[in-house]
Coordinates of C-alpha atoms and ligand atoms in Angstrom, one line a residue:
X7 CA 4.5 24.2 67.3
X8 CA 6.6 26.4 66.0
X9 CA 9.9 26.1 68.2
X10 CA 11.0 22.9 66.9
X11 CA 11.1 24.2 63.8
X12 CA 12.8 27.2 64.9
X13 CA 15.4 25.2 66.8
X14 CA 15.8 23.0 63.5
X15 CA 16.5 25.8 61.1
X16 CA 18.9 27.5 63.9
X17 CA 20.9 23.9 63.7
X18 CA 20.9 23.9 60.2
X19 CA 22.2 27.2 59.5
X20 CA 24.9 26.5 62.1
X21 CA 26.0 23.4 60.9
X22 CA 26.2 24.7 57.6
X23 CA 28.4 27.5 59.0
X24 CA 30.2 25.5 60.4
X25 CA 31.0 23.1 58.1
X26 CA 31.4 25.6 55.5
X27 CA 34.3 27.2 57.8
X28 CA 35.9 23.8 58.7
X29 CA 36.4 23.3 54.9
X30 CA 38.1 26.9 54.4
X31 CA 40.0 25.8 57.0
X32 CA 40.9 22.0 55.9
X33 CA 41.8 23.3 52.7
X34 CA 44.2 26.2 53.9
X35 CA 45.7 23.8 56.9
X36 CA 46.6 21.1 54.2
X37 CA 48.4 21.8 51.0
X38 CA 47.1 19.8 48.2
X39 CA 49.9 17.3 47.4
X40 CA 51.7 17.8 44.6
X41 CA 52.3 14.1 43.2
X42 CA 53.1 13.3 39.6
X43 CA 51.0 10.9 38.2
X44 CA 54.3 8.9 36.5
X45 CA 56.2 6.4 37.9
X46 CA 55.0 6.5 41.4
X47 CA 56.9 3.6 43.2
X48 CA 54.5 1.1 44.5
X49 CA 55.8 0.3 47.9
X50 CA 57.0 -3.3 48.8
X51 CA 55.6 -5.2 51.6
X52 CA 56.9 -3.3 54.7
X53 CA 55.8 -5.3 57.0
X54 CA 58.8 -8.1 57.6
X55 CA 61.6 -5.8 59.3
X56 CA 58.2 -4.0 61.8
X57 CA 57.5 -6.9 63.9
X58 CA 59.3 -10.1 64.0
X59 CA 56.1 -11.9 63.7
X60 CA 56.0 -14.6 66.0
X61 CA 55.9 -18.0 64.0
X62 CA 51.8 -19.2 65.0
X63 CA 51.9 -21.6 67.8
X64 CA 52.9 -25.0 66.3
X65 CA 50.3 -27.1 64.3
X66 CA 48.1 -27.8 67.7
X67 CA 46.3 -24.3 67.1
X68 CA 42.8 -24.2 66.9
X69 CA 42.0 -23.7 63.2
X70 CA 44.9 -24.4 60.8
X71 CA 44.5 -27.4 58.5
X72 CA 46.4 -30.0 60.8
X73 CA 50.3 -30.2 60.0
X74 CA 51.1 -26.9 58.3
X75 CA 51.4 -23.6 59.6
X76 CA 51.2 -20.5 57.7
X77 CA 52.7 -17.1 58.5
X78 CA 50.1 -14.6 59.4
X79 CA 49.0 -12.2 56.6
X80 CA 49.7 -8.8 57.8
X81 CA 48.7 -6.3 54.7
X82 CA 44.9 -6.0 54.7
X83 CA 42.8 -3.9 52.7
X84 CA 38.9 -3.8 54.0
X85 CA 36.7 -1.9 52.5
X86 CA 34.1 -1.2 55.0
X87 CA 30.7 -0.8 54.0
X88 CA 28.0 1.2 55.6
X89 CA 25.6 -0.3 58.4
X90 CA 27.0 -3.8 57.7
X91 CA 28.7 -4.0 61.4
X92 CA 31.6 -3.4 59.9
X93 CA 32.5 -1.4 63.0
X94 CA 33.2 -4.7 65.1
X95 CA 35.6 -5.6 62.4
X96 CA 37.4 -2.4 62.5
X97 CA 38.0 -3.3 66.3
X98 CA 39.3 -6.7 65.5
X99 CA 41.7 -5.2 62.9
X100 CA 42.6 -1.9 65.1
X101 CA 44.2 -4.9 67.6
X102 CA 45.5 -7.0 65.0
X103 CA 47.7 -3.9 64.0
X104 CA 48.5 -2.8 67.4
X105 CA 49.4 -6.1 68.7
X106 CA 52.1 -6.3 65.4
X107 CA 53.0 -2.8 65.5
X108 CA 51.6 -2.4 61.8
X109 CA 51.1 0.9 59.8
X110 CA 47.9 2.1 59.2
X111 CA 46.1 4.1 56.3
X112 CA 44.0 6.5 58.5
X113 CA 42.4 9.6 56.8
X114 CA 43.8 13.1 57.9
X115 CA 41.0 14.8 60.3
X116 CA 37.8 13.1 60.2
X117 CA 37.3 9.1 60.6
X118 CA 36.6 8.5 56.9
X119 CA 37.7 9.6 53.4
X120 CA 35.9 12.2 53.0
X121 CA 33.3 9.7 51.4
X122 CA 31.2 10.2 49.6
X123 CA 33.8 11.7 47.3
X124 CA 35.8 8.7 45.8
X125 CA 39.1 7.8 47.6
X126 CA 42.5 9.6 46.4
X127 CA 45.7 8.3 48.4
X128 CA 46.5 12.2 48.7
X129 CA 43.9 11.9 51.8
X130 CA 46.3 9.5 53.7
X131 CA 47.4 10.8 57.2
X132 CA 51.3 11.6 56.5
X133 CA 51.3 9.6 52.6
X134 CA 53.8 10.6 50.5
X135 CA 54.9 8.4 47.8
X136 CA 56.4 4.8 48.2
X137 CA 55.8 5.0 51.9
X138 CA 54.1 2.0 52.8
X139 CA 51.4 1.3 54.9
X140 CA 49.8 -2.3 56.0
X141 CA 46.0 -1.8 56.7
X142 CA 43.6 0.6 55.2
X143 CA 39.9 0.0 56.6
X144 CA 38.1 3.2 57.5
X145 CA 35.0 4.4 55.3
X146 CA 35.3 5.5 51.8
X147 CA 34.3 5.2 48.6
X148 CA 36.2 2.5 46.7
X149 CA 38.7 3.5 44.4
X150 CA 40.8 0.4 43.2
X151 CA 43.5 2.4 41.6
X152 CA 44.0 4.4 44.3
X153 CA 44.3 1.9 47.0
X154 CA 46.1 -0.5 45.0
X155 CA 49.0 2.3 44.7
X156 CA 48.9 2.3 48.4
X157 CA 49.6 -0.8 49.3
X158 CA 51.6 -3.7 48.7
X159 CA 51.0 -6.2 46.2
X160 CA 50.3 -8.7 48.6
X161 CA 48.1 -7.0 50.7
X162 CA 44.2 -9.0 51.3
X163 CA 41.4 -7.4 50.2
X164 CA 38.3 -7.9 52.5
X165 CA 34.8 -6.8 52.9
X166 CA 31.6 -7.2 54.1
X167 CA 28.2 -7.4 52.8
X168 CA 24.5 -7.3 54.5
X169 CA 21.1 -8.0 53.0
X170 CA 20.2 -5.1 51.2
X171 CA 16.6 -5.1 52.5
X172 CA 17.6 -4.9 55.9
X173 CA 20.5 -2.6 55.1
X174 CA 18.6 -0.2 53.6
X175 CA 16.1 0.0 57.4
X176 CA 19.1 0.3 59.2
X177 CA 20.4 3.2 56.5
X178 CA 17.1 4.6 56.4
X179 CA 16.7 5.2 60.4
X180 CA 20.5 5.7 60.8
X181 CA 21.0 8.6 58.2
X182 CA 17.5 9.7 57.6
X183 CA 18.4 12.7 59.8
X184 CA 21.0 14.1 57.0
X185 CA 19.3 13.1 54.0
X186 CA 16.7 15.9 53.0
X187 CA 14.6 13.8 51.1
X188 CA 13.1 11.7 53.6
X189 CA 11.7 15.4 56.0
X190 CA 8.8 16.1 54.3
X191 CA 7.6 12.0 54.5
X192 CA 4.2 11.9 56.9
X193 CA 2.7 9.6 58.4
X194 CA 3.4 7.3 61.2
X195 CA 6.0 5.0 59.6
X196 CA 8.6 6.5 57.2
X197 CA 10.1 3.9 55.7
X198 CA 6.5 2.6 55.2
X199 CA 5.4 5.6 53.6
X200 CA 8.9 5.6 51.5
X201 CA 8.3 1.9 50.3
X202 CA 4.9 1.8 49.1
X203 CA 6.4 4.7 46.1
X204 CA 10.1 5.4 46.2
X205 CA 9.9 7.0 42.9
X206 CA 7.8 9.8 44.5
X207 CA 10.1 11.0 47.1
X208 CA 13.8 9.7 45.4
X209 CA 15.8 12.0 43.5
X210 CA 19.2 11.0 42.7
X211 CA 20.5 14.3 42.6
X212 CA 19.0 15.0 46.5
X213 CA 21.8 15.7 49.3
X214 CA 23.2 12.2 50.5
X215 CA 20.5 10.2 48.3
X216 CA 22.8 7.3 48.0
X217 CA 22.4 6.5 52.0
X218 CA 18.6 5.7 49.7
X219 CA 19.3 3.3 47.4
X220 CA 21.8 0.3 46.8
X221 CA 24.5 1.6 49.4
X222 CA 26.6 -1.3 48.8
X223 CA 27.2 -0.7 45.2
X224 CA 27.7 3.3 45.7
X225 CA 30.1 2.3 48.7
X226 CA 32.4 0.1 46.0
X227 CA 32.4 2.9 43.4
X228 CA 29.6 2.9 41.1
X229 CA 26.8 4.0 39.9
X230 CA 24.2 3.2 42.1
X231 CA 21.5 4.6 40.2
X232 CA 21.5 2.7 36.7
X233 CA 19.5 0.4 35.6
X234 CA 19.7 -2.5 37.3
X235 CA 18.9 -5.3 34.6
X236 CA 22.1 -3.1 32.5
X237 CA 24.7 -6.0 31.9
X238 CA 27.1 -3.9 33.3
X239 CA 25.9 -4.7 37.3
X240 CA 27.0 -7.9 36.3
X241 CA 30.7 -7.2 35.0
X242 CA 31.2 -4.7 38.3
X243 CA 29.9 -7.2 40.4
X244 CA 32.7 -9.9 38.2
X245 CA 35.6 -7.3 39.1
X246 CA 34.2 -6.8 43.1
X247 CA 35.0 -10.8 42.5
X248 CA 38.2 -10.4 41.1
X249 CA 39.6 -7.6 43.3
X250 CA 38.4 -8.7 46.5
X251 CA 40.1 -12.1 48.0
X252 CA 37.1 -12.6 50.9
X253 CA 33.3 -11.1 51.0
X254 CA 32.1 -11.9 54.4
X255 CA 28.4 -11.4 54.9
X256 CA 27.2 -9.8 58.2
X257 CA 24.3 -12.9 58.4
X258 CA 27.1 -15.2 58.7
X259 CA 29.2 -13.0 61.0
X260 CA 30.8 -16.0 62.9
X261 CA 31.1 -18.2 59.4
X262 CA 32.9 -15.1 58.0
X263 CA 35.2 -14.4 60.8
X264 CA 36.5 -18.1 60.9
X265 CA 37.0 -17.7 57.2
X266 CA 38.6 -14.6 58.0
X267 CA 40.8 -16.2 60.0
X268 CA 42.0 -19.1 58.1
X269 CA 42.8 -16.4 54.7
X270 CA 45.2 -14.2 56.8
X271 CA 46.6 -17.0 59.2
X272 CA 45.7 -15.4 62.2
X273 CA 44.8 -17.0 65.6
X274 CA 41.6 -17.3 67.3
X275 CA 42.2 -14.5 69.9
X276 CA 42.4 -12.1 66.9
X277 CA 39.1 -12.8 65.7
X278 CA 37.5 -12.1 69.1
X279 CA 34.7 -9.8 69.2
X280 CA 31.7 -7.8 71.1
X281 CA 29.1 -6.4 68.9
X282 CA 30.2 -2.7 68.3
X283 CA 27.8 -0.1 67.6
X284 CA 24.3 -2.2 67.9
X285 CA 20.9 -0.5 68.0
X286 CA 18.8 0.1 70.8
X287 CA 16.5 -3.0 70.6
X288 CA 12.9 -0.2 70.6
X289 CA 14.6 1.5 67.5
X290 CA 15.1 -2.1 64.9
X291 CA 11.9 -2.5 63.9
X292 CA 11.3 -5.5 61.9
X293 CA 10.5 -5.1 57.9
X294 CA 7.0 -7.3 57.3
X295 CA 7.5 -9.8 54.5
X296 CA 6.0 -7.6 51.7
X297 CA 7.9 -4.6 53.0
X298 CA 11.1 -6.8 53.1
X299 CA 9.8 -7.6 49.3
X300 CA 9.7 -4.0 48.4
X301 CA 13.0 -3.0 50.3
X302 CA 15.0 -5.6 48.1
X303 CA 13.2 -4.7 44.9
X304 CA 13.7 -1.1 45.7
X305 CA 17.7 -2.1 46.1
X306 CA 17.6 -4.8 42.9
X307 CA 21.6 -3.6 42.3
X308 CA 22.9 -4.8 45.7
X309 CA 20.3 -7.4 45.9
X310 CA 21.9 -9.4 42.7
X311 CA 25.4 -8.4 44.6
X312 CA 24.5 -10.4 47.7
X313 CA 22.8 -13.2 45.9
X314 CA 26.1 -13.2 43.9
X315 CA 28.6 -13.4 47.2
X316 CA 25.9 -15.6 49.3
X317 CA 27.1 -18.5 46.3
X318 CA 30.2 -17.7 46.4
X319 CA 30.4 -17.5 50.8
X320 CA 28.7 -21.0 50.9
X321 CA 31.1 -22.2 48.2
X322 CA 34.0 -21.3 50.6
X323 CA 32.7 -23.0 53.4
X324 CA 31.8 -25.6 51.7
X325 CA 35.6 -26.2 50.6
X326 CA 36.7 -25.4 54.2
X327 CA 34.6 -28.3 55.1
X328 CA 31.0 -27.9 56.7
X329 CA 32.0 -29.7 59.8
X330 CA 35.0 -28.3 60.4
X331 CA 33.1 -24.7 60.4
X332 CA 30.8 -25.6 62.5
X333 CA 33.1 -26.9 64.8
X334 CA 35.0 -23.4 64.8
X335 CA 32.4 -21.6 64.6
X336 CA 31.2 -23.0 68.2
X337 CA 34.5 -22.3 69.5
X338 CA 34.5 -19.0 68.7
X339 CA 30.9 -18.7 70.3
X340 CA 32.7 -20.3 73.2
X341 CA 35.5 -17.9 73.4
X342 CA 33.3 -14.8 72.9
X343 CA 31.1 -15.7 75.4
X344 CA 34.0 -16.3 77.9
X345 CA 35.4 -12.9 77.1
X346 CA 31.8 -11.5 78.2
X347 CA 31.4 -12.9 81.2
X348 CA 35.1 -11.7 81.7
X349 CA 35.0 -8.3 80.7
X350 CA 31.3 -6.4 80.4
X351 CA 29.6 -5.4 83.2
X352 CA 26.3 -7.0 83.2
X353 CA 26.9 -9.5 80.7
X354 CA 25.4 -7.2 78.1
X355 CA 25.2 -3.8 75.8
X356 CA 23.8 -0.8 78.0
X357 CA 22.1 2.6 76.6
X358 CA 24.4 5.5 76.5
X359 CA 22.7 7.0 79.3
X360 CA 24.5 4.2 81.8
X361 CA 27.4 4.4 80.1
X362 CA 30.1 5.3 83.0
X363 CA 33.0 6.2 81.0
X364 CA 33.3 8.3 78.9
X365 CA 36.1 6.5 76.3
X366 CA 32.9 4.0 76.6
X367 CA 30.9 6.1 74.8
X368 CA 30.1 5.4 71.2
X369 CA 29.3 8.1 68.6
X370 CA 25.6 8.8 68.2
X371 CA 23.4 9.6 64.7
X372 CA 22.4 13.0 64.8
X373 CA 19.6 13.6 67.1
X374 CA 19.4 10.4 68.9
X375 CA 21.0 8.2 71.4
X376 CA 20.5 5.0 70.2
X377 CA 23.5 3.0 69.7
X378 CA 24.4 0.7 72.6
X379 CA 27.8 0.3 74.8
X380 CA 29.5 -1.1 77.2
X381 CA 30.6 -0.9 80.6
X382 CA 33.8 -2.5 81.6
X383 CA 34.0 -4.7 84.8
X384 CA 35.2 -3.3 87.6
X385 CA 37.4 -6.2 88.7
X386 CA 39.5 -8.2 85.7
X387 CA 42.2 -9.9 86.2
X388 CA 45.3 -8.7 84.7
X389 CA 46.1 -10.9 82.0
X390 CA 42.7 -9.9 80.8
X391 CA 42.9 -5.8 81.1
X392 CA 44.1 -4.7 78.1
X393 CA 42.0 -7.0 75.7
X394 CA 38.9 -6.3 77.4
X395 CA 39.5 -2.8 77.1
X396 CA 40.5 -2.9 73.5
X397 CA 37.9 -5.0 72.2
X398 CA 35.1 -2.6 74.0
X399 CA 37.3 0.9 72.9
X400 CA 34.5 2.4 70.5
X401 CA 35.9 3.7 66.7
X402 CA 36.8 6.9 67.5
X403 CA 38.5 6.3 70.6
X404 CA 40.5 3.8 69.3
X405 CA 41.4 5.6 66.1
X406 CA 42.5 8.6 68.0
X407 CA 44.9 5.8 70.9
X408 CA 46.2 4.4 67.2
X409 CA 47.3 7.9 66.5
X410 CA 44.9 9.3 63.9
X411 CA 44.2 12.8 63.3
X412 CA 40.7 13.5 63.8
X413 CA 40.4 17.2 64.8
X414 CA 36.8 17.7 62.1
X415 CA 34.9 14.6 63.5
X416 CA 36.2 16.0 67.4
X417 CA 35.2 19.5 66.4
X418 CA 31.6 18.3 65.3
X419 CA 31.3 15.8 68.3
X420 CA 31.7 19.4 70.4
X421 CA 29.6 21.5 68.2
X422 CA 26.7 18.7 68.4
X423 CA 27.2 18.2 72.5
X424 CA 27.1 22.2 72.8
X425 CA 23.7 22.1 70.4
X426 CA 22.8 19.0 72.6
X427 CA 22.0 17.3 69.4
Ligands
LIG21 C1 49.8 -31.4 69.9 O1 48.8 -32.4 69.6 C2 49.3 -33.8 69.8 C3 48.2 -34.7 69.4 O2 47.2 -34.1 68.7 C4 49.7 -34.0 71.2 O3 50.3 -35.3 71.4 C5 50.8 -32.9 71.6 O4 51.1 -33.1 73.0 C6 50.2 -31.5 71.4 N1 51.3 -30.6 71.6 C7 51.1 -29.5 72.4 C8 52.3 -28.6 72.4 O5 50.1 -29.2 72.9
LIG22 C1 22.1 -17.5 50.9 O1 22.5 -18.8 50.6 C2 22.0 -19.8 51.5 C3 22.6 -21.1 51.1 O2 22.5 -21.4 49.8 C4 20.5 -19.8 51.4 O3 20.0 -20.7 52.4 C5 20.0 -18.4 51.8 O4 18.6 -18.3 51.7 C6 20.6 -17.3 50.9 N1 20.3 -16.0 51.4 C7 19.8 -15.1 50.6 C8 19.3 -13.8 51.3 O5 19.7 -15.2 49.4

């Protein structure tokens, strides 16, 4: 009984160690930038002497309105979100960059901003001022200021959004295993036991509570804790509206891509995805109607948020013209489900465990294996290679091919192997 505990607190005193050290470190290795605050120039779009963009394939491609073609946008901002499969999108934008040779915003030695502390451009990989970047998309906590000095004015902003209900599970399972608060819950089912009286086991103030309650609206930059009927979740919602040019919403994933698509101009082979970082099937379990009842009440803040940008997402297909979507939408299907049978092994996502390579392997939650991968085909043809292997790379892997510096998340992914965590 009492080793597990034993091996536990050994863990914990470790990782705090070691975190402790990697943040002496971090701070001696990087010199806080000295920036003034005046007259920083904001850069101008640096993307037209990169890559000669191709012009898009005259007016016979797939989704364009037919007759005019548009030039492809190539300045993105996406703000990704937490357990909303953002992760897939990342992929679809780490190719979209590639394939135009664009310049990316990537944090400087882990894979996110140091969230949660709010993002400060300072934390950009090689950012000094009026250098200018295309895409920013990895985690953080939204800071409009700060990204808006970052890139230029024309850049897209884009996000995505989840039912907070079923956000909250996936949050719940996923980060449970950092988030103090939910240890000392009994009993069979957690999140059960959580539900039936949040207020007993939420404190605000707990170590990563926001992972809790109303992720979404922490992830965008407030306060995820006030009241919820306070006229002010309305006006932040209003400026989430105003800054943000497309909300997709992870129910509609294909509905949101083909939007996607049509906003920046791309073509369909951009928008090409396999589901990145999916649960093991055993691990989702399914929220009964009245604990689906209590998991949206519990998160009323990004519940009115996604009952706000589910009007607006049906208002946008709406003007894109219902049949017309669904018409894309099934090509996309189409194409997807070619790329499959092209490039995954099996047809489908595999446990970790039969995972043969090891760029294949995605990163775990602490003390679990139970995100899903892929295994590539043994025989694809050539014109197929590279984008099968792109579009299966898992985040980190791909971050580190596009050049990103990512020595704490590495360090910790050895630590936790050596712990066998
Ligand atoms: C484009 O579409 C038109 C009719 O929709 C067709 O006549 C033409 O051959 C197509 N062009 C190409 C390059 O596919
Ligand atoms: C989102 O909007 C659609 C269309 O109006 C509706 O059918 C659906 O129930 C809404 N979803 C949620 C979770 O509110």
């Amino acid at each position: 009984h009492g080793k597990p505990w034993r091996s536990m607190c050994k863990g914990l005193v470790l990782g705090t160690l070691l975190t402790s050290f990697m943040l002496l470190l971090y701070s001696y290795a990087v010199p806080p930038l000295q920036v003034s605050v005046t007259e920083i120039p904001i850069p101008f779009s640096c993307s037209s002497h990169l890559s000669p963009v191709q012009a898009p394939s005259p007016s016979n491609g797939t989704g364009s309105a037919s007759g005019w073609s548009c030039r492809p946008k190539l300045n993105v901002m996406f703000m990704k979100t937490h357990k909303t499969a953002s992760s897939t999108i990342l992929n679809i934008l780490f190719r979209f960059g590639e394939k135009h040779r664009l310049k990316f915003a990537f944090p400087n030695g882990r894979n996110d901003f140091y969230y949660p502390s709010f993002f400060e451009r300072s934390q950009v990989q090689h950012y000094r001022p009026g250098v200018c970047f295309n895409i920013i998309c990895n985690h953080m906590r939204f800071h409009y200021e700060e990204v808006r000095k970052l890139l230029p004015p024309d850049t897209t902003f884009v996000t995505v959004l989840r039912d907070p209900a079923y956000l909250f599970e996936s949050s719940f399972h996923y980060f449970g295993p950092v988030i103090p608060l939910t240890w000392k819950i009994t009993g069979e089912d957690k999140l059960d036991e959580f539900l039936r009286d949040p207020q007993h086991y939420y404190d605000p103030n707990g170590f990563n509570a926001h992972y809790l309650q109303n992720l979404l609206f922490f992830d965008f930059g407030y306060d995820s804790s006030m009241d919820a009927n306070s006229p002010l979740v309305e006006e932040h919602i209003q400026e989430i509206d105003r800054r943000f040019h497309l909300v997709m919403l992870l129910e509609y994933f294909d509905e949101s891509l083909v939007l996607l698509k049509d906003l920046l101009c791309w073509q369909l082979e951009d928008v090409l995805y396999f589901k990145l970082n999916a649960r093991k099937g055993s691990t989702v379990s399914r929220l009964t109607p009245e604990l689906y009842e209590q998991a949206t009440a519990w998160n009323l803040i990004d519940a009115k948020l996604y009952r706000y940008f589910n009007a607006t997402f049906w208002r946008k297909v709406e003007a894109y013209g219902r049949e017309r979507m669904a018409r894309d939408v099934a090509e996309l299907q189409r194409e997807n489900k070619k790329m499959t049978s092209i490039c995954i092994d099996g047809g489908h996502a595999v446990d970790a465990s039969a995972i043969q390579e090891s760029s294949m392997q995605p990163w775990q939650p602490l003390g679990e294996k139970t995100i899903l991968g892929y295994n590539l085909k043994k025989k694809i043809s050539k014109k197929h290679q590279k984008l099968c292997r792109k579009m299966l790379t898992p985040e980190i892997q791909y971050l580190t091919d596009l050049g990103a510096n990512l020595w704490i998340t590495k360090l910790w992914s050895y630590v936790r192997d050596f712990l066998k965590w």
